[in-house]
Short mmCIF file of C-alpha atoms in Angstrom, two decimals:
data_model
loop_
_atom_site.label_atom_id
_atom_site.label_comp_id
_atom_site.label_asym_id
_atom_site.label_seq_id
_atom_site.Cartn_x
_atom_site.Cartn_y
_atom_site.Cartn_z
CA MET O 1288 35.45 -57.48 74.29
CA THR O 1289 37.84 -54.44 74.36
CA THR O 1290 37.19 -50.92 75.35
CA ASN O 1291 37.59 -49.59 71.80
CA GLN O 1292 34.98 -52.47 70.69
CA ASN O 1293 32.51 -51.62 73.27
CA THR O 1294 32.73 -47.86 72.45
CA THR O 1295 32.21 -48.56 68.90
CA LYS O 1296 29.31 -50.94 69.58
CA GLY O 1297 27.79 -48.27 71.82
CA GLU O 1298 28.01 -45.70 69.03
CA SER O 1299 26.50 -47.98 66.47
CA VAL O 1300 23.56 -48.80 68.91
CA LYS O 1301 23.09 -45.03 69.52
CA ASP O 1302 23.11 -44.35 65.71
CA LEU O 1303 20.63 -47.07 64.98
CA SER O 1304 18.39 -45.95 67.99
CA GLY O 1305 18.38 -42.41 66.44
CA GLU O 1306 17.42 -43.95 62.97
CA LEU O 1307 14.70 -45.94 64.91
CA ASP O 1308 13.32 -42.68 66.29
CA GLY O 1309 13.41 -41.00 62.93
CA LEU O 1310 11.43 -43.95 61.57
CA LEU O 1311 8.93 -43.75 64.42
CA ASP O 1312 8.36 -40.03 63.76
CA GLU O 1313 7.70 -40.98 60.12
CA THR O 1314 5.24 -43.73 60.93
CA LYS O 1315 3.42 -41.33 63.32
CA LYS O 1316 3.16 -38.81 60.36
CA ILE O 1317 1.78 -41.63 58.10
CA ASN O 1318 -0.76 -42.81 60.73
CA GLN O 1319 -1.74 -39.20 60.95
CA GLU O 1320 -2.20 -39.00 57.37
CA ILE O 1321 -4.28 -42.21 57.39
CA ASP O 1322 -6.75 -40.51 59.92
CA GLU O 1323 -6.83 -37.44 57.64
CA THR O 1324 -7.29 -39.46 54.36
CA ASN O 1325 -10.06 -41.48 56.02
CA LYS O 1326 -11.89 -38.51 57.54
CA ASP O 1327 -11.80 -36.50 54.13
CA ALA O 1328 -13.03 -39.66 52.11
CA ARG O 1329 -15.79 -40.18 54.54
CA GLY O 1330 -16.81 -36.55 54.77
CA SER O 1331 -16.97 -36.51 50.93
CA MET O 1332 -18.94 -39.67 50.57
CA ASP O 1333 -21.33 -38.41 53.31
CA ASP O 1334 -21.88 -35.21 51.45
CA LEU O 1335 -22.54 -37.08 48.35
CA ASP O 1336 -24.77 -39.28 49.92
CA ALA O 1337 -26.85 -36.41 51.25
CA ARG O 1338 -27.01 -34.89 47.79
CA VAL O 1339 -28.22 -38.08 46.39
CA ASN O 1340 -30.94 -38.40 49.06
CA GLU O 1341 -32.06 -34.71 48.30
CA SER O 1342 -32.02 -35.37 44.52
CA ILE O 1343 -34.34 -38.63 45.16
CA ALA O 1344 -36.51 -36.74 47.38
CA SER O 1345 -36.98 -33.99 44.82
CA MET O 1346 -38.29 -36.65 42.46
CA GLU O 1347 -41.32 -37.63 44.70
CA PRO O 1348 -43.67 -34.57 43.57
CA ILE O 1349 -42.93 -35.60 40.00
CA TYR O 1350 -43.81 -39.18 40.71
CA SER O 1351 -46.91 -37.99 42.25
CA ASP O 1352 -47.89 -35.80 39.26
CA LEU O 1353 -47.21 -38.86 36.93
CA ASP O 1354 -49.59 -40.95 39.04
CA LYS O 1355 -52.23 -38.21 38.66
CA ILE O 1356 -51.77 -38.30 34.89
CA GLU O 1357 -52.33 -42.02 34.92
CA GLU O 1358 -55.53 -41.70 36.71
CA GLU O 1359 -56.54 -38.86 34.40
CA ALA O 1360 -55.61 -41.17 31.45
CA GLY O 1361 -57.91 -43.93 32.82
CA ASN O 1362 -60.67 -41.71 32.97
CA GLU O 1363 -60.16 -40.17 29.25
CA LEU O 1364 -59.96 -43.89 27.91
CA ASP O 1365 -63.24 -45.01 29.94
CA LYS O 1366 -65.07 -42.04 27.98
CA LEU O 1367 -63.51 -43.09 24.76
CA ILE O 1368 -64.60 -46.78 25.26
CA LEU O 1369 -68.15 -45.65 26.30
CA GLU O 1370 -68.33 -43.38 23.31
CA GLN O 1371 -67.45 -46.10 20.86
CA VAL O 1372 -69.71 -48.52 22.55
CA LYS O 1373 -72.66 -46.13 22.11
CA ASP O 1374 -71.64 -45.26 18.64
CA LEU O 1375 -71.35 -48.79 17.34
CA ALA O 1376 -74.66 -49.87 19.13
CA VAL O 1377 -76.43 -47.14 17.10
CA GLU O 1378 -74.95 -48.21 13.83
CA MET Q 884 -67.03 -49.16 44.94
CA THR Q 885 -64.12 -50.82 46.77
CA ARG Q 886 -60.58 -49.93 45.81
CA GLU Q 887 -59.43 -53.03 44.01
CA GLY Q 888 -56.14 -53.93 41.94
CA PRO Q 889 -56.21 -52.90 38.31
CA ARG Q 890 -56.06 -56.62 37.13
CA THR Q 891 -58.96 -57.46 39.52
CA ARG Q 892 -60.96 -54.86 38.30
CA ILE Q 893 -60.48 -55.65 34.73
CA ASN Q 894 -61.22 -59.25 35.48
CA LEU Q 895 -64.53 -58.20 36.93
CA ILE Q 896 -65.48 -56.17 33.92
CA ASP Q 897 -64.55 -59.15 31.86
CA SER Q 898 -66.70 -61.75 33.70
CA LYS Q 899 -69.52 -59.29 34.44
CA ILE Q 900 -70.17 -57.60 31.09
CA GLN Q 901 -69.99 -60.94 29.40
CA ASN Q 902 -73.06 -61.95 31.51
CA PRO Q 903 -74.81 -58.74 31.65
CA ARG Q 904 -77.85 -60.30 33.19
CA GLU Q 905 -76.12 -61.65 36.09
CA GLY Q 906 -75.91 -59.25 38.97
CA GLY Q 907 -77.22 -56.46 36.94
CA ASP Q 908 -75.43 -53.83 34.79
CA SER Q 909 -71.73 -54.00 35.35
CA THR Q 910 -69.97 -50.72 36.04
CA ALA Q 911 -66.83 -52.08 37.57
CA GLY Q 912 -63.52 -51.04 36.01
CA PHE Q 913 -64.73 -47.62 34.91
CA ASN Q 914 -63.71 -44.62 37.00
CA PRO Q 915 -66.36 -43.69 39.30
CA GLU Q 916 -67.26 -40.53 37.25
CA ASN Q 917 -67.98 -42.83 34.32
CA GLU Q 918 -69.99 -45.40 35.95
CA GLY Q 919 -73.32 -43.75 35.40
CA SER Q 920 -72.58 -43.46 31.57
CA PHE Q 921 -71.87 -47.15 31.51
CA SER Q 922 -75.15 -48.18 33.26
CA LYS Q 923 -77.23 -46.05 30.86
CA LEU Q 924 -75.90 -48.05 27.83
CA SER Q 925 -78.42 -50.12 25.88
CA ALA Q 926 -78.34 -53.83 25.94
CA LYS Q 927 -76.79 -53.96 22.43
CA ALA Q 928 -74.18 -51.42 23.42
CA LYS Q 929 -73.13 -53.65 26.55
CA GLU Q 930 -73.03 -56.77 24.30
CA MET Q 931 -70.67 -54.92 22.09
CA ALA Q 932 -68.48 -53.95 24.96
CA SER Q 933 -68.61 -57.45 26.08
CA LYS Q 934 -67.12 -58.72 22.82
CA ALA Q 935 -64.39 -56.28 22.96
CA TYR Q 936 -63.54 -57.02 26.67
CA LYS Q 937 -63.68 -60.77 25.72
CA GLY Q 938 -60.83 -60.28 23.22
CA PHE Q 939 -58.91 -58.03 25.65
CA GLY Q 940 -59.30 -60.61 28.48
CA LYS Q 941 -56.14 -62.61 27.32
CA ILE Q 942 -53.91 -59.50 27.31
CA LYS Q 943 -52.24 -59.10 30.74
CA ILE Q 944 -51.67 -55.38 31.18
CA PRO Q 945 -53.11 -53.80 34.27
CA GLY Q 946 -54.26 -50.15 34.91
CA VAL Q 947 -54.10 -47.71 32.14
CA GLY Q 948 -52.20 -50.17 30.09
CA GLY Q 949 -55.34 -52.32 30.32
CA LYS Q 950 -57.71 -49.43 29.31
CA LEU Q 951 -55.37 -48.56 26.41
CA GLY Q 952 -55.81 -52.17 25.35
CA ILE Q 953 -59.36 -51.94 25.19
CA ALA Q 954 -59.81 -48.47 23.77
CA TYR Q 955 -57.32 -49.17 21.09
CA ASN Q 956 -58.53 -52.62 20.49
CA GLN Q 957 -58.64 -53.47 16.84
CA PHE Q 958 -62.20 -54.66 17.67
CA TRP Q 959 -63.61 -51.08 17.30
CA LEU Q 960 -61.79 -50.29 14.08
CA ASP Q 961 -62.65 -53.58 12.60
CA LYS Q 962 -66.46 -53.01 13.23
CA HIS Q 963 -65.98 -49.75 11.18
CA GLN Q 964 -63.80 -51.30 8.76
CA GLU Q 965 -66.16 -54.26 8.07
CA LYS Q 966 -68.88 -51.77 7.15
CA ALA Q 967 -66.55 -49.84 4.87
CA VAL Q 968 -65.34 -52.93 3.13
CA GLY Q 969 -68.89 -54.00 2.49
CA LEU Q 970 -69.89 -50.83 1.00
CA LYS Q 971 -66.74 -50.78 -1.03
CA ASN Q 972 -67.64 -54.13 -2.53
CA LYS Q 973 -70.95 -52.75 -3.51
CA MET Q 974 -69.42 -49.96 -5.20
CA ASP Q 975 -67.03 -52.09 -7.08
CA GLY Q 976 -70.42 -54.01 -8.22
CA PHE Q 977 -71.80 -50.68 -9.32
CA ASP Q 978 -68.45 -49.84 -11.32
CA LEU Q 979 -68.61 -53.19 -12.94
CA LYS Q 980 -72.13 -52.84 -14.04
CA VAL Q 981 -71.60 -49.13 -15.48
CA GLY Q 982 -68.49 -50.62 -17.17
CA THR Q 983 -70.45 -53.27 -18.89
CA LEU Q 984 -73.14 -50.63 -19.90
CA ASP Q 985 -70.41 -48.46 -21.31
CA GLN Q 986 -69.08 -51.29 -23.45
CA SER Q 987 -72.38 -52.18 -24.68
CA ARG Q 988 -73.22 -48.65 -25.50
CA LYS Q 989 -70.00 -48.20 -27.28
CA GLU Q 990 -70.76 -51.37 -29.58
CA ILE Q 991 -74.39 -50.28 -30.12
CA GLN Q 992 -73.06 -46.65 -31.01
CA ALA Q 993 -70.70 -48.08 -33.56
CA VAL Q 994 -73.54 -50.06 -35.10
CA VAL Q 995 -75.51 -46.96 -35.02
CA GLU Q 996 -72.85 -44.99 -36.89
CA ASP Q 997 -72.41 -47.91 -39.32
CA LEU Q 998 -76.00 -48.12 -40.32
CA LYS Q 999 -76.16 -44.27 -40.80
CA ARG Q 1000 -72.96 -44.21 -42.93
CA GLN Q 1001 -74.62 -47.09 -45.06
CA ARG Q 1002 -78.09 -45.31 -45.04
CA ILE Q 1003 -79.62 -48.49 -43.82
CA PRO Q 1004 -82.96 -48.09 -41.82
CA GLY Q 1005 -83.15 -49.08 -38.16
CA ALA Q 1006 -80.56 -46.66 -36.50
CA GLU Q 1007 -83.23 -44.92 -34.65
CA SER Q 1008 -84.54 -47.93 -32.70
CA LEU Q 1009 -80.89 -48.70 -31.72
CA GLU Q 1010 -80.53 -45.17 -30.67
CA LEU Q 1011 -83.65 -45.72 -28.42
CA LYS Q 1012 -81.93 -48.49 -26.77
CA LEU Q 1013 -78.88 -46.37 -26.22
CA LYS Q 1014 -81.20 -44.06 -24.29
CA VAL Q 1015 -82.50 -46.83 -22.19
CA LEU Q 1016 -78.79 -47.81 -21.49
CA ASP Q 1017 -78.13 -44.17 -20.69
CA TYR Q 1018 -80.86 -44.06 -18.13
CA LYS Q 1019 -79.72 -47.31 -16.55
CA ARG Q 1020 -76.27 -45.93 -16.35
CA ILE Q 1021 -77.52 -42.74 -14.58
CA GLU Q 1022 -79.56 -44.92 -12.22
CA LEU Q 1023 -76.43 -46.98 -11.44
CA LEU Q 1024 -74.23 -44.04 -11.07
CA ASN Q 1025 -76.82 -42.41 -8.60
CA LYS Q 1026 -76.84 -45.61 -6.50
CA ARG Q 1027 -73.12 -45.74 -6.50
CA ASP Q 1028 -72.88 -42.06 -5.50
CA GLN Q 1029 -75.18 -42.89 -2.58
CA THR Q 1030 -73.26 -45.83 -1.67
CA GLN Q 1031 -69.98 -43.83 -1.95
CA SER Q 1032 -71.47 -41.26 0.35
CA GLU Q 1033 -72.45 -43.74 2.79
CA PHE Q 1034 -69.04 -45.33 2.52
CA GLU Q 1035 -67.12 -42.01 2.99
CA SER Q 1036 -69.31 -41.38 5.98
CA VAL Q 1037 -68.12 -44.65 7.67
CA ASP Q 1038 -64.54 -44.11 6.46
CA ASN Q 1039 -64.48 -40.70 7.90
CA LYS Q 1040 -66.06 -41.84 11.04
CA LYS Q 1041 -63.20 -44.38 11.18
CA LYS Q 1042 -60.51 -41.85 10.61
CA LEU Q 1043 -62.28 -39.19 12.99
CA TYR Q 1044 -62.19 -41.91 15.63
CA THR Q 1045 -58.72 -42.81 14.88
CA ASN Q 1046 -57.77 -39.35 15.13
CA LYS Q 1047 -59.75 -38.89 18.35
CA ARG Q 1048 -57.82 -41.62 20.13
CA ASP Q 1049 -54.64 -40.51 18.69
CA GLN Q 1050 -55.36 -37.06 20.03
CA ILE Q 1051 -55.98 -38.56 23.47
CA ALA Q 1052 -52.66 -40.41 23.25
CA ASN Q 1053 -50.88 -37.50 21.97
CA GLY Q 1054 -52.10 -35.41 24.86
CA PHE Q 1055 -50.84 -37.80 27.38
CA ILE Q 1056 -47.53 -38.37 25.60
CA GLU Q 1057 -47.04 -34.55 25.83
CA ARG Q 1058 -48.09 -34.62 29.51
CA TYR Q 1059 -45.86 -37.41 30.44
CA ASP Q 1060 -42.94 -35.88 28.41
CA GLN Q 1061 -43.45 -32.71 30.59
CA LYS Q 1062 -42.98 -34.74 33.73
CA ILE Q 1063 -40.65 -37.29 32.45
CA LYS Q 1064 -38.25 -34.61 31.24
CA PRO Q 1065 -37.33 -33.24 34.82
CA MET Q 1066 -37.41 -36.85 36.13
CA GLU Q 1067 -34.83 -37.73 33.49
CA GLU Q 1068 -32.66 -34.52 34.35
CA GLU Q 1069 -32.73 -35.59 37.95
CA LEU Q 1070 -31.74 -39.06 37.01
CA GLU Q 1071 -28.86 -37.64 35.12
CA ARG Q 1072 -27.67 -35.61 38.12
CA LEU Q 1073 -27.90 -38.99 40.06
CA LYS Q 1074 -25.60 -40.64 37.34
CA THR Q 1075 -23.15 -37.77 37.77
CA SER Q 1076 -23.24 -38.40 41.52
CA ARG Q 1077 -22.45 -42.05 40.84
CA ASP Q 1078 -19.50 -40.94 38.65
CA GLU Q 1079 -18.54 -38.56 41.44
CA ALA Q 1080 -18.52 -41.50 43.95
CA GLU Q 1081 -16.34 -43.59 41.67
CA LEU Q 1082 -14.06 -40.75 41.50
CA LEU Q 1083 -13.84 -40.16 45.31
CA MET Q 1084 -13.34 -43.86 45.85
CA THR Q 1085 -10.40 -43.75 43.23
CA VAL Q 1086 -8.85 -40.72 45.01
CA ALA Q 1087 -9.16 -42.71 48.42
CA GLU Q 1088 -7.76 -45.90 46.63
CA VAL Q 1089 -4.79 -44.16 45.33
CA LYS Q 1090 -4.14 -42.26 48.55
CA HIS Q 1091 -4.48 -45.74 50.49
CA GLN Q 1092 -2.12 -47.47 48.01
CA ASP Q 1093 0.50 -44.74 48.36
CA ILE Q 1094 0.25 -44.82 52.24
CA LEU Q 1095 0.56 -48.73 52.30
CA THR Q 1096 3.62 -48.51 50.11
CA ARG Q 1097 5.13 -45.93 52.53
CA LEU Q 1098 4.22 -48.04 55.42
CA GLY Q 1099 5.78 -51.06 53.71
CA ASP Q 1100 8.96 -48.96 53.16
CA VAL Q 1101 9.09 -47.87 56.71
CA GLU Q 1102 8.75 -51.61 57.90
CA LYS Q 1103 11.50 -52.57 55.56
CA ARG Q 1104 13.82 -49.79 56.96
CA LYS Q 1105 12.81 -50.88 60.42
CA LYS Q 1106 13.62 -54.56 59.70
CA ARG Q 1107 17.11 -53.31 58.34
CA VAL Q 1108 17.78 -51.36 61.68
CA GLU Q 1109 16.89 -54.53 63.58
CA GLU Q 1110 19.25 -56.72 61.51
CA ALA Q 1111 21.93 -54.00 62.13
CA LEU Q 1112 21.35 -54.06 65.92
CA TRP Q 1113 21.51 -57.84 65.80
CA GLY Q 1114 24.76 -57.47 64.01
CA THR Q 1115 26.09 -55.46 66.90
CA GLY Q 1116 25.59 -58.50 69.11
CA MET Q 1117 22.13 -57.75 70.65
CA SER Q 1118 19.86 -60.60 71.26
CA GLU Q 1119 16.36 -60.60 69.60
CA LYS Q 1120 14.93 -59.96 73.20
CA GLU Q 1121 17.03 -56.95 73.63
CA ILE Q 1122 16.02 -55.82 70.22
CA GLY Q 1123 12.42 -56.25 70.95
CA ASN Q 1124 12.73 -54.18 74.09
CA PHE Q 1125 13.30 -50.96 72.08
CA GLU Q 1126 10.00 -48.90 72.47
CA ALA Q 1127 10.40 -47.38 69.20
CA ILE Q 1128 10.42 -50.78 67.65
CA ARG Q 1129 7.38 -51.88 69.52
CA MET Q 1130 5.42 -48.71 68.96
CA MET Q 1131 6.27 -48.60 65.26
CA GLN Q 1132 5.23 -52.10 64.67
CA ASP Q 1133 1.79 -51.41 66.61
CA MET Q 1134 1.51 -48.35 64.40
CA ILE Q 1135 2.00 -50.14 61.06
CA THR Q 1136 -0.34 -52.84 62.06
CA GLU Q 1137 -2.89 -50.25 63.11
CA GLY Q 1138 -2.50 -48.18 60.00
CA ARG Q 1139 -2.85 -51.14 57.79
CA GLU Q 1140 -6.16 -52.04 59.75
CA LYS Q 1141 -7.54 -48.54 59.66
CA ILE Q 1142 -7.01 -48.58 55.85
CA ARG Q 1143 -8.83 -51.99 55.54
CA ARG Q 1144 -11.67 -50.92 57.67
CA GLU Q 1145 -12.01 -47.67 55.70
CA LYS Q 1146 -11.95 -49.29 52.46
CA GLU Q 1147 -14.72 -51.64 53.46
CA GLU Q 1148 -16.70 -48.55 54.86
CA LEU Q 1149 -16.37 -46.63 51.72
CA ASN Q 1150 -17.19 -49.75 49.63
CA ARG Q 1151 -20.47 -49.99 51.69
CA LYS Q 1152 -21.33 -46.33 51.26
CA LYS Q 1153 -20.63 -46.65 47.61
CA ALA Q 1154 -22.89 -49.56 47.13
CA ASP Q 1155 -25.47 -47.80 49.22
CA ILE Q 1156 -25.30 -44.91 47.04
CA ASP Q 1157 -25.32 -47.19 43.76
CA ASN Q 1158 -28.31 -49.05 45.29
CA LYS Q 1159 -30.37 -45.77 45.82
CA ILE Q 1160 -29.58 -44.60 42.27
CA ALA Q 1161 -30.51 -47.98 40.65
CA LYS Q 1162 -33.72 -47.99 42.70
CA ALA Q 1163 -34.77 -44.39 41.58
CA ASP Q 1164 -33.92 -45.26 38.09
CA ALA Q 1165 -36.06 -48.61 38.41
CA ARG Q 1166 -38.80 -46.64 39.74
CA ALA Q 1167 -38.74 -44.32 36.85
CA ASN Q 1168 -39.17 -47.34 34.43
CA PRO Q 1169 -42.93 -47.91 34.63
CA TYR Q 1170 -43.67 -44.27 33.91
CA ARG Q 1171 -41.25 -44.56 30.79
CA ASP Q 1172 -43.04 -47.68 29.83
CA LYS Q 1173 -46.51 -46.05 30.15
CA ARG Q 1174 -45.48 -43.09 27.82
CA GLU Q 1175 -44.28 -45.81 25.48
CA GLN Q 1176 -47.64 -47.60 25.67
CA PHE Q 1177 -49.42 -44.67 24.37
CA VAL Q 1178 -46.95 -44.12 21.57
CA ARG Q 1179 -47.15 -47.88 20.48
CA VAL Q 1180 -50.97 -47.95 20.49
CA LYS Q 1181 -51.03 -45.35 17.69
CA GLU Q 1182 -49.10 -47.76 15.45
CA ASN Q 1183 -52.33 -49.56 14.68
CA ARG Q 1184 -53.43 -47.82 11.87
CA PRO Q 1185 -56.84 -48.08 10.00
CA LEU Q 1186 -57.24 -49.96 6.95
CA GLN Q 1187 -56.77 -47.77 3.78
CA VAL Q 1188 -59.63 -48.56 1.49
CA GLU Q 1189 -58.92 -47.10 -1.90
CA VAL Q 1190 -62.07 -46.44 -4.03
CA ASN Q 1191 -62.44 -45.02 -7.57
CA PRO Q 1192 -63.27 -41.29 -7.72
CA ARG Q 1193 -66.95 -40.44 -8.48
CA GLN Q 1194 -67.24 -40.20 -12.38
CA ARG Q 1195 -68.85 -36.95 -12.42
CA ASN Q 1196 -66.29 -35.45 -9.91
CA PRO Q 1197 -63.06 -36.92 -11.18
CA GLU Q 1198 -61.23 -34.30 -9.34
CA PHE Q 1199 -62.43 -35.30 -5.99
CA ARG Q 1200 -59.86 -35.69 -3.22
CA GLY Q 1201 -60.99 -37.00 0.34
CA THR Q 1202 -60.62 -33.92 2.65
CA GLU Q 1203 -60.11 -36.15 5.48
CA GLU Q 1204 -56.52 -35.89 6.55
CA VAL Q 1205 -55.18 -38.46 8.95
CA ARG Q 1206 -52.76 -36.52 11.16
CA THR Q 1207 -49.38 -37.50 11.33
CA ASN Q 1208 -48.35 -39.19 14.48
CA PRO Q 1209 -44.91 -38.61 16.02
CA ARG Q 1210 -43.27 -41.73 17.25
CA ALA Q 1211 -40.54 -42.04 19.97
CA GLU Q 1212 -37.25 -41.91 18.33
CA ALA Q 1213 -35.34 -45.17 18.15
CA GLY Q 1214 -33.17 -45.52 21.37
CA GLU Q 1215 -35.54 -43.22 23.30
CA GLY Q 1216 -36.41 -45.86 25.67
CA PRO Q 1217 -33.48 -47.30 27.56
CA SER Q 1218 -32.53 -46.26 31.06
CA VAL Q 1219 -30.25 -43.38 31.09
CA LEU Q 1220 -28.35 -45.23 33.84
CA GLY Q 1221 -28.29 -48.34 31.67
CA GLU Q 1222 -26.60 -46.30 28.93
CA SER Q 1223 -23.99 -44.79 31.05
CA GLU Q 1224 -23.03 -48.36 31.96
CA ARG Q 1225 -21.85 -48.78 28.41
CA GLY Q 1226 -19.41 -46.57 27.32
CA THR Q 1227 -17.81 -43.74 28.95
CA GLU Q 1228 -14.88 -45.71 30.43
CA GLY Q 1229 -11.76 -44.03 28.97
CA THR Q 1230 -9.80 -47.20 28.67
CA ARG Q 1231 -10.24 -50.78 28.35
CA GLY Q 1232 -8.74 -53.48 30.48
CA GLY Q 1233 -7.28 -51.15 33.25
CA SER Q 1234 -5.50 -47.96 33.43
CA LEU Q 1235 -3.30 -46.75 30.76
CA PHE Q 1236 -0.98 -45.36 33.33
CA GLU Q 1237 -0.29 -48.71 34.96
CA GLU Q 1238 3.29 -49.20 35.83
CA PRO Q 1239 5.23 -52.26 35.31
CA GLN Q 1240 4.33 -54.73 38.05
CA GLY Q 1241 7.15 -54.78 40.46
CA GLU Q 1242 7.74 -55.47 44.11
CA PRO Q 1243 4.61 -54.01 45.74
CA ASP Q 1244 6.41 -52.29 48.54
CA SER Q 1245 9.38 -51.03 46.29
CA VAL Q 1246 10.16 -47.57 47.24
CA GLU Q 1247 12.65 -46.90 44.71
CA GLY Q 1248 10.41 -47.50 41.90
CA ASN Q 1249 7.87 -45.19 43.25
CA GLU Q 1250 9.68 -42.35 44.59
CA GLU Q 1251 11.10 -41.61 41.08
CA ILE Q 1252 7.62 -40.72 39.78
CA ARG Q 1253 5.77 -39.56 42.94
CA LEU Q 1254 4.97 -36.12 42.24
CA THR Q 1255 2.73 -33.43 43.33
CA VAL Q 1256 -0.82 -33.54 41.82
CA TYR Q 1257 -0.05 -29.96 40.58
CA ALA Q 1258 3.08 -31.33 38.99
CA HIS Q 1259 1.19 -34.23 37.29
CA LEU Q 1260 -1.54 -31.89 36.10
CA ALA Q 1261 1.15 -29.25 34.81
CA ASN Q 1262 2.89 -32.14 32.84
CA TRP Q 1263 -0.48 -33.46 31.40
CA ASN Q 1264 -1.66 -29.96 30.36
CA ASN Q 1265 1.68 -29.34 28.64
CA HIS Q 1266 1.33 -32.50 26.72
CA VAL Q 1267 -2.32 -31.91 25.92
CA GLU Q 1268 -1.75 -28.21 24.73
CA ALA Q 1269 1.18 -29.24 22.42
CA ARG Q 1270 -0.98 -32.06 20.76
CA TYR Q 1271 -4.47 -30.58 20.97
CA GLY Q 1272 -4.24 -27.08 21.91
CA SER Q 1273 -5.14 -25.14 25.06
CA GLY Q 1274 -9.00 -25.79 24.74
CA ASP Q 1275 -8.67 -29.47 25.82
CA MET Q 1276 -6.45 -28.51 28.85
CA ILE Q 1277 -7.79 -29.43 32.37
CA SER Q 1278 -8.95 -26.62 34.82
CA ILE Q 1279 -6.55 -27.39 37.75
CA ARG Q 1280 -8.86 -25.60 39.97
CA ASP Q 1281 -11.70 -27.64 39.03
CA PHE Q 1282 -9.81 -30.95 39.08
CA LEU Q 1283 -8.70 -30.01 42.77
CA ARG Q 1284 -12.28 -29.11 43.69
CA VAL Q 1285 -13.81 -32.02 42.46
CA THR Q 1286 -11.22 -34.57 43.70
CA ARG Q 1287 -10.79 -32.83 46.90
CA LEU Q 1288 -7.00 -33.24 46.48
CA SER Q 1289 -4.62 -30.51 47.47
CA GLU Q 1290 -2.18 -29.34 44.82
CA GLY Q 1291 0.73 -30.57 47.05
CA SER Q 1292 -0.71 -34.06 47.61
CA LEU Q 1293 1.88 -36.72 46.35
CA VAL Q 1294 0.79 -39.53 44.05
CA ASN Q 1295 2.59 -41.71 41.51
CA LEU Q 1296 1.82 -41.73 37.92
CA GLU Q 1297 -0.31 -44.86 37.95
CA GLY Q 1298 -2.44 -43.22 40.73
CA PHE Q 1299 -2.70 -39.93 38.81
CA GLY Q 1300 -3.86 -41.87 35.76
CA LYS Q 1301 -6.55 -43.71 37.60
CA ILE Q 1302 -7.83 -40.46 39.14
CA LEU Q 1303 -7.70 -38.72 35.76
CA GLU Q 1304 -9.81 -41.42 34.10
CA LYS Q 1305 -12.52 -40.95 36.63
CA TYR Q 1306 -12.30 -37.26 36.33
CA TYR Q 1307 -12.84 -37.44 32.72
CA LYS Q 1308 -15.85 -39.79 33.04
CA LEU Q 1309 -17.36 -37.55 35.51
CA LYS Q 1310 -16.95 -34.73 33.16
CA LYS Q 1311 -18.25 -36.96 30.38
CA ILE Q 1312 -15.22 -36.47 28.20
CA GLN Q 1313 -14.07 -39.51 26.22
CA MET Q 1314 -10.43 -40.27 27.51
CA ASP Q 1315 -9.54 -42.18 24.30
CA LYS Q 1316 -8.88 -38.86 22.55
CA PHE Q 1317 -5.77 -38.41 24.88
CA ARG Q 1318 -4.33 -41.84 24.25
CA GLU Q 1319 -1.33 -40.51 22.56
CA VAL Q 1320 -0.63 -38.00 25.43
CA MET Q 1321 -1.19 -40.95 27.88
CA THR Q 1322 1.29 -43.05 25.92
CA ASN Q 1323 3.87 -40.34 25.95
CA LEU Q 1324 3.40 -39.51 29.57
CA GLY Q 1325 3.88 -43.09 30.55
CA ASN Q 1326 7.18 -43.52 28.67
#
């Protein structure tokens, strides 16, 4: 290999090495972006999850009231049944 | 009294009151405050209750549903109706007799008039018969009136009873509605949260896809450099010794792995949220059902027994007005979440923005249309404004707030389209309306 050929090869390798460094920087940035994207996505989903939990918890008193209504309904219906029994027995 | 399951309690009532002498008076099944009233019932009343419960025994509805089944059992109405129908038959019999008398009277009257016209004696004795007929007629009408009064009393009782049970049902429907309304509102908010989760997943998916494309691009360019190095005469070992190459390969592999793991994690979180929402909706269903039970029991209306008006009072109209009973509107029942499953998707069979399928890692094709979110939105709004007016434009601020994207985020057209669809779904806006704009934008 001649000196000229060696010089040309050395320059090419240097250029390519520089290109590799540029690509490495780009890859680092992409990796950083992955971390940020994942952090954002997870944070948003966690916020949403917390809101869903809050919303579900806020329904508990409603269920409790509905259970109370059911109990009262049972009582009212008892009375209606008893009234009918008495009434028909007299007839 | 021990706390027993509703079904067990009903079975107890069923078995005990069918055999009132066994084990004394049965009070099981009634709420504690009503047990005293039940035990004071006469033997006949208990026997009646036994018949009603026997009929009910085959219906498998627990709790309030079970009591509704008893209280609204046709048995009670039938008892009143049997009596009303019997009285109605009696009245019909009187009407028939009165009709026959009227016909006879008419014929005798005609003969009397004929005799008088021809001056033939004997008309007076026939007129006397007419008087007898008149007395009989009055007597029959009096008896009919008495029967009718009795009938009206029974009929009114039946209607009053129907009104009373409807009044109870209406009261509970109203109370259920008062509580079910905020529950449905909360479920609606949860449904919106589910749409929001979908949007967030889509945003992450688009971002991940974009990053994977760029990683693929970097990897391709790295390979081209490696080939060029090989072309200079370097061995594979020498090329492999480049630190930048090794680091880059590690980062690419790690980046892809991070995205894969994150996708899994997000899917898990999304499934968890969906599961919680589905459970909340399922928990609401029994309450919706109970309300519907009260609505449905009122559908059992009393038999309408038509009777002829009293002859001396032809203007009579029954004063008893059976109140109208509001029914739940058709389609009221189904789950809110169930409905949402059907129809707010903007497009069918995938995104309208889908680009032609090419090389997945192709950079050239993607870079052409990879714009900032702001640019995509501005472009979208320009098209929407030109076609539908400014009222349908998207608020860029709201879009960025909801998607958590920055206006400088770069996305391709397909990714923007996917996010836009989920955004419209979250906002409950039918995207089909914008089909024309979507087509123009895609061209």
